[in-house]
Structures are given as structure tokens and as C-alpha cells.
CSV table of C-alpha atoms and ligand atoms in Angstrom, one decimal:
chain,number,residue,atom,x,y,z
A,1,MET,CA,136.4,128.6,137.5
A,2,ASP,CA,139.8,127.5,136.1
A,3,ARG,CA,141.3,130.6,137.7
A,4,LEU,CA,140.7,129.3,141.1
A,5,LYS,CA,142.6,126.8,143.0
A,6,SER,CA,140.5,124.8,145.3
A,7,ILE,CA,142.1,123.9,148.8
A,8,GLN,CA,141.0,120.3,150.1
A,9,LYS,CA,144.1,119.3,151.6
A,10,GLU,CA,147.4,121.0,152.8
A,11,LYS,CA,149.2,120.2,149.7
A,12,ASP,CA,146.8,122.4,147.6
A,13,ILE,CA,148.0,125.5,149.4
A,14,PHE,CA,150.5,127.3,147.2
A,15,PRO,CA,154.1,126.7,148.8
A,16,GLU,CA,154.8,130.4,149.2
A,17,TYR,CA,151.7,130.6,151.6
A,18,ARG,CA,151.8,127.0,153.3
A,19,GLU,CA,154.0,128.0,156.3
A,20,THR,CA,152.4,131.5,156.9
A,21,PRO,CA,149.3,132.9,158.5
A,22,ILE,CA,147.6,132.8,155.0
A,23,GLY,CA,148.2,129.0,155.0
A,24,LEU,CA,146.9,128.8,158.5
A,25,LEU,CA,143.5,130.7,157.4
A,26,LEU,CA,143.1,128.2,154.7
A,27,LYS,CA,143.7,125.4,157.1
A,28,TYR,CA,141.3,126.8,159.6
A,29,HIS,CA,138.7,127.8,157.3
A,30,ASN,CA,138.6,125.0,154.7
A,31,LEU,CA,140.4,122.1,156.3
A,32,ASN,CA,138.8,122.1,159.8
A,33,HIS,CA,142.4,122.4,161.3
A,34,ASP,CA,142.2,122.6,165.2
A,35,TYR,CA,142.2,125.9,166.5
A,36,ASP,CA,145.5,127.4,168.1
A,37,SER,CA,145.3,130.1,170.7
A,38,TYR,CA,146.5,133.7,169.9
A,39,ASP,CA,147.1,136.7,172.2
A,40,SER,CA,148.0,138.9,169.0
A,41,ALA,CA,146.7,139.1,165.5
A,42,LYS,CA,148.9,137.2,162.8
A,43,LEU,CA,147.1,138.3,159.7
A,44,LEU,CA,144.9,141.1,158.2
A,45,ILE,CA,141.9,140.0,156.3
A,46,GLY,CA,140.3,142.3,153.7
A,47,MET,CA,136.7,141.1,152.8
A,48,CYS,CA,133.5,142.3,151.5
A,49,MET,CA,130.7,143.4,153.9
A,50,ASP,CA,128.3,140.9,152.3
A,51,ASN,CA,126.1,139.0,154.9
A,52,ARG,CA,126.6,135.5,153.4
A,53,LYS,CA,130.3,135.2,154.4
A,54,HIS,CA,131.5,134.0,157.7
A,55,LEU,CA,135.0,132.9,158.4
A,56,HIS,CA,136.0,129.9,160.6
A,57,ILE,CA,139.0,131.2,162.6
A,58,PRO,CA,140.2,131.3,166.2
A,59,ASP,CA,139.7,134.2,168.4
A,60,ASN,CA,142.4,137.0,168.1
A,61,PHE,CA,143.7,135.4,165.0
A,62,ALA,CA,143.1,138.2,162.5
A,63,PHE,CA,142.3,141.8,162.0
A,64,ILE,CA,139.2,141.9,159.6
A,65,ILE,CA,138.4,144.9,157.2
A,66,ARG,CA,135.1,144.5,155.9
A,67,ALA,CA,134.4,146.8,152.9
A,68,GLY,CA,132.1,146.4,149.8
A,69,GLY,CA,134.0,144.3,147.2
A,70,ALA,CA,137.0,143.9,149.5
A,71,ASN,CA,137.9,147.1,148.2
A,72,LEU,CA,140.6,148.7,150.3
A,73,ARG,CA,141.3,151.8,148.6
A,74,TYR,CA,139.2,153.8,151.1
A,75,SER,CA,140.6,151.8,154.0
A,76,GLU,CA,144.0,152.4,153.7
A,77,PHE,CA,144.7,154.1,157.1
A,78,LYS,CA,143.2,150.9,158.6
A,79,VAL,CA,145.5,148.7,156.7
A,80,SER,CA,148.4,150.8,157.7
A,81,TYR,CA,147.3,150.6,161.2
A,82,ALA,CA,147.2,146.7,161.2
A,83,ILE,CA,150.8,146.6,159.7
A,84,GLY,CA,152.2,149.5,161.6
A,85,VAL,CA,150.8,148.9,165.1
A,86,GLY,CA,149.3,145.6,164.8
A,87,ASN,CA,152.5,144.1,163.5
A,88,VAL,CA,151.0,141.9,160.8
A,89,LYS,CA,152.9,141.2,157.8
A,90,HIS,CA,150.5,139.1,155.9
A,91,LEU,CA,146.9,140.0,154.2
A,92,ALA,CA,144.5,137.8,152.8
A,93,LEU,CA,142.3,139.7,150.3
A,94,ILE,CA,139.1,137.8,149.8
A,95,GLY,CA,136.5,138.8,147.1
A,96,HIS,CA,133.5,136.6,146.5
A,97,ASN,CA,131.2,135.7,143.6
A,98,ASN,CA,127.6,137.4,143.1
A,99,CYS,CA,129.3,140.6,144.7
A,100,GLY,CA,126.8,143.3,145.1
A,101,MET,CA,129.6,145.8,144.0
A,102,VAL,CA,129.6,144.5,140.5
A,103,ASN,CA,127.4,146.3,138.0
A,104,LEU,CA,126.1,148.8,140.5
A,105,VAL,CA,124.3,150.7,137.9
A,106,ALA,CA,121.9,147.7,137.5
A,107,ARG,CA,120.5,148.4,141.0
A,108,LYS,CA,120.6,152.2,140.8
A,109,ASP,CA,116.8,152.5,140.8
A,110,ILE,CA,116.4,150.2,143.8
A,111,PHE,CA,119.4,152.0,145.7
A,112,ILE,CA,117.6,155.2,145.4
A,113,GLN,CA,114.2,154.2,146.0
A,114,GLY,CA,115.4,152.2,149.1
A,115,LEU,CA,116.9,155.3,150.7
A,116,VAL,CA,113.8,157.2,150.0
A,117,ASN,CA,111.7,154.5,151.8
A,118,ASN,CA,114.0,153.4,154.2
A,119,ALA,CA,116.1,156.3,155.3
A,120,GLY,CA,113.6,159.2,154.6
A,121,TRP,CA,116.1,160.7,151.7
A,122,ASP,CA,114.6,162.7,149.2
A,123,LYS,CA,114.8,161.3,145.7
A,124,GLU,CA,117.3,163.9,144.5
A,125,LYS,CA,119.6,163.7,147.3
A,126,ALA,CA,119.8,159.9,146.8
A,127,GLU,CA,120.2,160.1,143.1
A,128,GLU,CA,123.2,162.6,143.6
A,129,HIS,CA,124.7,160.3,146.5
A,130,PHE,CA,124.5,157.3,144.0
A,131,MET,CA,126.0,159.2,141.1
A,132,GLN,CA,128.8,160.4,143.2
A,133,PHE,CA,129.9,157.4,145.0
A,134,ALA,CA,129.0,154.4,142.5
A,135,PRO,CA,132.0,155.0,140.4
A,136,MET,CA,134.4,154.9,143.3
A,137,PHE,CA,132.7,151.7,144.7
A,138,GLU,CA,132.1,149.6,141.4
A,139,ILE,CA,134.4,146.7,141.1
A,140,GLY,CA,133.7,145.4,137.6
A,141,ASN,CA,134.5,141.7,137.9
A,142,GLU,CA,135.2,140.1,141.3
A,143,ILE,CA,138.3,138.1,140.4
A,144,ASP,CA,139.8,140.8,138.3
A,145,PHE,CA,139.3,143.3,140.7
A,146,ILE,CA,140.9,141.4,143.7
A,147,LEU,CA,143.9,140.7,141.4
A,148,SER,CA,144.4,144.4,140.5
A,149,GLU,CA,143.8,145.5,144.2
A,150,THR,CA,146.3,142.9,145.3
A,151,GLU,CA,148.9,144.4,142.8
A,152,ARG,CA,148.1,147.9,144.0
A,153,LEU,CA,148.4,147.0,147.6
A,154,ARG,CA,151.9,144.9,147.0
A,155,LEU,CA,153.5,148.3,145.6
A,156,ARG,CA,152.0,150.3,148.4
A,157,TYR,CA,153.3,147.8,151.1
A,158,PRO,CA,156.1,146.0,149.2
A,159,GLN,CA,157.3,143.9,152.4
A,160,ILE,CA,153.6,142.5,153.0
A,161,GLN,CA,152.8,139.2,151.9
A,162,ILE,CA,149.2,139.4,150.0
A,163,ALA,CA,147.2,136.6,148.8
A,164,PRO,CA,144.1,137.1,146.5
A,165,MET,CA,141.2,134.7,147.2
A,166,LEU,CA,137.8,134.1,146.4
A,167,TYR,CA,135.0,132.9,148.6
A,168,LEU,CA,132.2,131.0,146.8
A,169,VAL,CA,128.9,131.7,148.4
A,170,GLU,CA,127.6,128.2,147.2
A,171,ASP,CA,130.0,126.1,149.2
A,172,ASN,CA,131.3,128.8,151.8
A,173,LYS,CA,134.8,127.8,151.0
A,174,LEU,CA,138.0,129.9,150.1
A,175,TYR,CA,139.9,129.4,147.0
A,176,LEU,CA,143.2,130.9,146.2
A,177,ILE,CA,143.2,133.0,142.8
A,178,LYS,CA,145.7,131.7,140.3
A,179,GLU,CA,148.0,134.6,139.3
A,180,LYS,CA,149.8,134.6,135.8
B,201,ZN,ZN1,130.4,141.6,148.0
């Protein structure tokens, strides 16, 4: 966990984020900062679809794109929309530990059987579906993936400030990921 910076007071927030909507996200969620009121979004948040995660932020503060593993590779039009039309200039990319998008192949049989039982698919179709999409959605390791996704998005949107973060499901807090 030495790759994570825990945020317990304002000074823990990296200086480059402190006076930005990224810093505000950390203050609202981790530091119980009083909610301000917003009439437009200030931040774009990319986070996993996982049900264990809930952010404490004011109404209207952020656009949120939820996708398995906080993988935005297949959500890029929505990212562009938040920037182009929504006018946000900051992105918090939030992965979390124990993410289901790590080591998907270990859940292949459950995945297939679940689609058969719950959705009424036939086994062959479910298997094909898994084999086609699992490689696209596998993230490998949560922290490494968030860092590489951050790098990719910085190249794609060079004027947008992007902060890689991790949400720990044990304490429901956000941590900044240290970059080299
Ligand atoms: Zn996840």
C-alpha cells in the first residue's frame, strides 16, 4: 500500500490538486467538507460499476461514468461529451481494490453458468460472449491499470488534469495513487 497516499487532512492532498475540483472531491469524500452548491458540474469522475462504492459529493458537482474497472476505453465519447459540452477540465479516475475486472478468467465458468441460469442464454453463446469480451475488459492489476489508463487519457486530452485514485472497499476512503 506504499503506492497510495492516504488523505486525512488537507495538506495530504498533492499541491497540484489542492485548489482544484479534484482536491474538492477528496475534501468532500474523505474530510467531510461542508457541501457547496453547484449549478453545473466541475469534475468528471470515472469509476467502477462495483456496488460497494458510494461517493459523498454534493448534487450537481460531478459527471460520473461508471464502467467495470474504471476502464474508460469504451466510454470515450462520454468523456468527450463531459469535456466538450459539460465544460469540465478535471478528471478523477478511481479504481478500487478487489475489483471483479481483475483475473476475469478465474470467473469464466461462473459467468457462463450465470448467464445460462439468469438470462436464459444457451451455454455456447455465453461462452462465445465471454471469450470475445473478457480480453477487452480485463484490467490485470487495479493500480497499474489506473496509472496506464491515466497516461492514455492524458495523451488523448492534453489540457485536462487527470488524477489517478484508488478506493479501498474496507474503509470506503479515496487514496491518491503515487506516480513516479
Ligand atoms: Zn471493480
